[in-house]
Short mmCIF file of C-alpha atoms in Angstrom, two decimals:
data_model
loop_
_atom_site.label_atom_id
_atom_site.label_comp_id
_atom_site.label_asym_id
_atom_site.label_seq_id
_atom_site.Cartn_x
_atom_site.Cartn_y
_atom_site.Cartn_z
CA MET A 1 89.17 -82.93 -96.83
CA PHE A 2 91.88 -80.07 -95.88
CA GLU A 3 90.48 -77.98 -98.57
CA GLU A 4 86.94 -78.28 -96.83
CA LEU A 5 88.28 -77.46 -93.55
CA SER A 6 90.07 -74.53 -95.10
CA ALA A 7 86.69 -73.39 -96.76
CA TRP A 8 84.88 -73.42 -93.79
CA LEU A 9 87.67 -71.72 -91.61
CA ILE A 10 87.65 -68.69 -94.33
CA GLU A 11 83.92 -68.79 -94.35
CA HIS A 12 83.61 -68.65 -90.69
CA GLN A 13 86.74 -66.57 -89.85
CA LEU A 14 84.82 -64.00 -87.56
CA LEU A 15 83.58 -66.76 -85.78
CA VAL A 16 86.71 -68.67 -85.34
CA THR A 17 88.38 -65.81 -84.20
CA LEU A 18 85.81 -64.86 -81.78
CA VAL A 19 86.13 -68.68 -80.19
CA ALA A 20 89.55 -69.55 -80.79
CA THR A 21 91.17 -66.39 -79.60
CA PRO A 22 89.61 -66.67 -75.82
CA LEU A 23 89.85 -70.36 -75.98
CA LEU A 24 93.75 -70.23 -76.89
CA SER A 25 94.12 -67.33 -74.36
CA LEU A 26 92.63 -69.70 -71.60
CA VAL A 27 94.82 -72.48 -72.39
CA ILE A 28 98.09 -70.70 -72.70
CA GLY A 29 97.28 -68.71 -69.65
CA GLY A 30 96.14 -71.70 -67.62
CA ALA A 31 99.58 -73.20 -68.78
CA ALA A 32 101.45 -70.28 -67.60
CA ALA A 33 100.07 -70.07 -64.41
CA TRP A 34 100.39 -73.90 -63.55
CA TYR A 35 104.10 -73.44 -64.58
CA SER A 36 104.71 -70.61 -62.67
CA SER A 37 103.06 -71.83 -59.31
CA ARG A 38 105.15 -75.13 -59.70
CA LYS A 39 108.43 -73.02 -59.82
CA ALA A 40 107.38 -71.03 -57.11
CA LEU A 41 106.36 -73.77 -54.94
CA ALA A 42 109.66 -75.49 -55.77
CA SER A 43 111.52 -72.12 -55.46
CA ALA A 44 109.96 -71.98 -51.87
CA GLN A 45 110.58 -75.73 -50.92
CA THR A 46 114.49 -74.87 -51.89
CA GLU A 47 114.19 -71.80 -49.50
CA ARG A 48 112.79 -73.73 -46.76
CA MET A 49 115.34 -76.40 -47.10
CA TYR A 50 118.18 -73.63 -46.82
CA GLN A 51 116.80 -71.92 -44.08
CA SER A 52 116.39 -75.15 -41.95
CA ALA A 53 120.08 -76.16 -42.72
CA ILE A 54 120.99 -72.46 -41.49
CA GLU A 55 119.26 -72.89 -38.39
CA ILE A 56 120.23 -76.29 -37.72
CA GLY A 57 123.83 -74.74 -38.37
CA ARG A 58 123.25 -72.03 -35.86
CA TYR A 59 122.44 -75.00 -33.04
CA ARG A 60 125.28 -77.12 -33.80
CA GLN A 61 127.59 -73.93 -33.57
CA ALA A 62 125.99 -73.09 -30.44
CA TRP A 63 126.62 -76.62 -29.54
CA ILE A 64 130.11 -76.72 -30.28
CA ASP A 65 130.77 -73.33 -28.38
CA ALA A 66 129.20 -74.53 -25.37
CA LEU A 67 131.03 -77.94 -25.38
CA ARG A 68 134.20 -76.06 -25.95
CA ASP A 69 133.64 -73.72 -23.09
CA ASP A 70 132.49 -76.51 -20.71
CA LEU A 71 135.73 -78.55 -21.62
CA ALA A 72 137.95 -75.50 -21.19
CA GLU A 73 136.48 -74.69 -17.71
CA TYR A 74 136.72 -78.27 -16.61
CA ALA A 75 140.22 -78.77 -17.68
CA GLY A 76 141.05 -75.42 -15.88
CA ILE A 77 139.46 -76.32 -12.74
CA THR A 78 140.78 -79.74 -12.47
CA THR A 79 144.41 -78.75 -12.93
CA VAL A 80 144.57 -76.33 -10.47
CA ALA A 81 146.40 -77.88 -7.53
CA HIS A 82 145.32 -76.49 -4.06
CA LEU A 83 147.59 -76.79 -1.00
CA ASP A 84 144.68 -78.02 1.11
CA VAL A 85 141.14 -79.56 0.15
CA PRO A 86 139.83 -78.13 -3.16
CA PRO A 87 137.12 -75.57 -2.56
CA PRO A 88 133.86 -77.06 -2.55
CA GLU A 89 132.24 -74.77 -5.03
CA LYS A 90 135.48 -75.96 -7.51
CA VAL A 91 134.47 -79.40 -6.94
CA GLU A 92 130.77 -78.97 -7.57
CA ARG A 93 131.41 -76.85 -10.78
CA ALA A 94 133.90 -79.53 -12.02
CA ALA A 95 131.20 -82.41 -11.18
CA VAL A 96 128.56 -80.21 -13.12
CA LEU A 97 130.56 -79.46 -16.08
CA ALA A 98 131.22 -83.12 -16.23
CA GLN A 99 127.93 -83.94 -16.26
CA ARG A 100 126.92 -81.21 -18.95
CA ILE A 101 129.85 -82.45 -21.09
CA ARG A 102 128.60 -86.32 -21.01
CA LEU A 103 125.08 -84.89 -21.94
CA ARG A 104 126.16 -82.96 -24.93
CA VAL A 105 128.36 -85.84 -26.49
CA ASN A 106 126.06 -88.56 -28.17
CA ARG A 107 126.90 -91.91 -26.59
CA SER A 108 127.43 -93.51 -29.85
CA ASP A 109 130.17 -91.33 -30.46
CA SER A 110 133.48 -93.11 -30.99
CA ASP A 111 135.15 -91.03 -28.74
CA TYR A 112 132.23 -91.21 -25.67
CA ALA A 113 134.06 -93.90 -23.68
CA GLU A 114 137.45 -92.28 -23.55
CA LEU A 115 136.44 -88.72 -22.96
CA THR A 116 133.98 -90.19 -20.12
CA ALA A 117 136.80 -91.93 -18.77
CA THR A 118 139.49 -89.14 -18.88
CA LEU A 119 136.81 -86.54 -17.36
CA THR A 120 136.39 -88.99 -14.40
CA ALA A 121 140.22 -89.67 -14.03
CA MET A 122 140.89 -85.72 -13.87
CA LEU A 123 138.10 -85.16 -11.32
CA GLU A 124 139.70 -87.88 -9.10
CA GLN A 125 143.18 -86.75 -9.61
CA TYR A 126 141.63 -83.26 -8.68
CA LEU A 127 140.21 -84.47 -5.53
CA LEU A 128 142.97 -86.47 -4.46
CA LYS A 129 145.50 -83.49 -5.15
CA SER A 130 147.88 -85.84 -7.24
CA GLU A 131 151.39 -84.19 -7.65
CA ASN A 132 151.21 -85.02 -11.41
CA GLN A 133 147.93 -83.02 -12.26
CA ILE A 134 149.13 -81.26 -15.28
CA THR A 135 149.70 -84.58 -16.85
CA ARG A 136 146.17 -85.16 -17.15
CA VAL A 137 145.12 -82.13 -19.35
CA LYS A 138 146.89 -83.50 -21.98
CA PRO A 139 144.95 -86.41 -22.88
CA ILE A 140 141.45 -84.24 -22.99
CA VAL A 141 143.18 -81.24 -25.16
CA PRO A 142 143.69 -83.37 -28.17
CA LEU A 143 140.70 -85.69 -27.54
CA SER A 144 138.43 -82.38 -27.34
CA GLN A 145 140.30 -81.19 -30.10
CA ALA A 146 139.29 -84.26 -32.17
CA ILE A 147 135.47 -84.25 -30.93
CA LEU A 148 135.34 -80.36 -32.03
CA LYS A 149 136.80 -80.82 -35.16
CA ARG A 150 134.83 -83.51 -36.27
CA GLU A 151 131.60 -81.73 -35.44
CA TRP A 152 133.07 -78.52 -37.13
CA GLU A 153 133.68 -80.72 -40.25
CA ARG A 154 130.29 -81.96 -40.10
CA LEU A 155 128.81 -78.45 -39.91
CA LYS A 156 130.54 -77.18 -42.86
CA ALA A 157 129.72 -80.22 -44.88
CA ASP A 158 125.85 -79.52 -43.78
CA LEU A 159 125.93 -76.21 -44.94
CA ARG A 160 127.80 -76.84 -48.35
CA LYS A 161 125.09 -79.46 -48.89
CA ALA A 162 122.34 -76.95 -48.31
CA GLU A 163 123.71 -74.60 -50.75
CA LYS A 164 123.33 -76.82 -53.31
#
């Protein structure tokens, strides 16, 4: 049977060449196009995921920066002692900052309750002009640092994950 096929191919060599070459080119070209498009789609998907992670990282970094600024300003306002009643604009600003901080931090965060209690205590102490005002800053600083550090580590982990 192999000899018959070989004889037929030799006899019809021109026909086989004219038909098989374009057919083979079509199959190889189609396979190459399919493979190339699959690789391009995978590359595009990876690039979208990476860009998404970078964008989320930018938003997280902005969130961290804004929270840090609000915490620092709040601590600064509520630790300044006044001889008389605190200026209304400072009291209003401290109240706004406290609410912004509360809104920024997730309620399910392990430090949320302690942070909220500290913010409230600091504002009460500020309004009541306690003699020992500076001691209230100490609890908010390490607490704030812990929250900001945890979020910074989360941001770095997400960016490392996106690079892989």
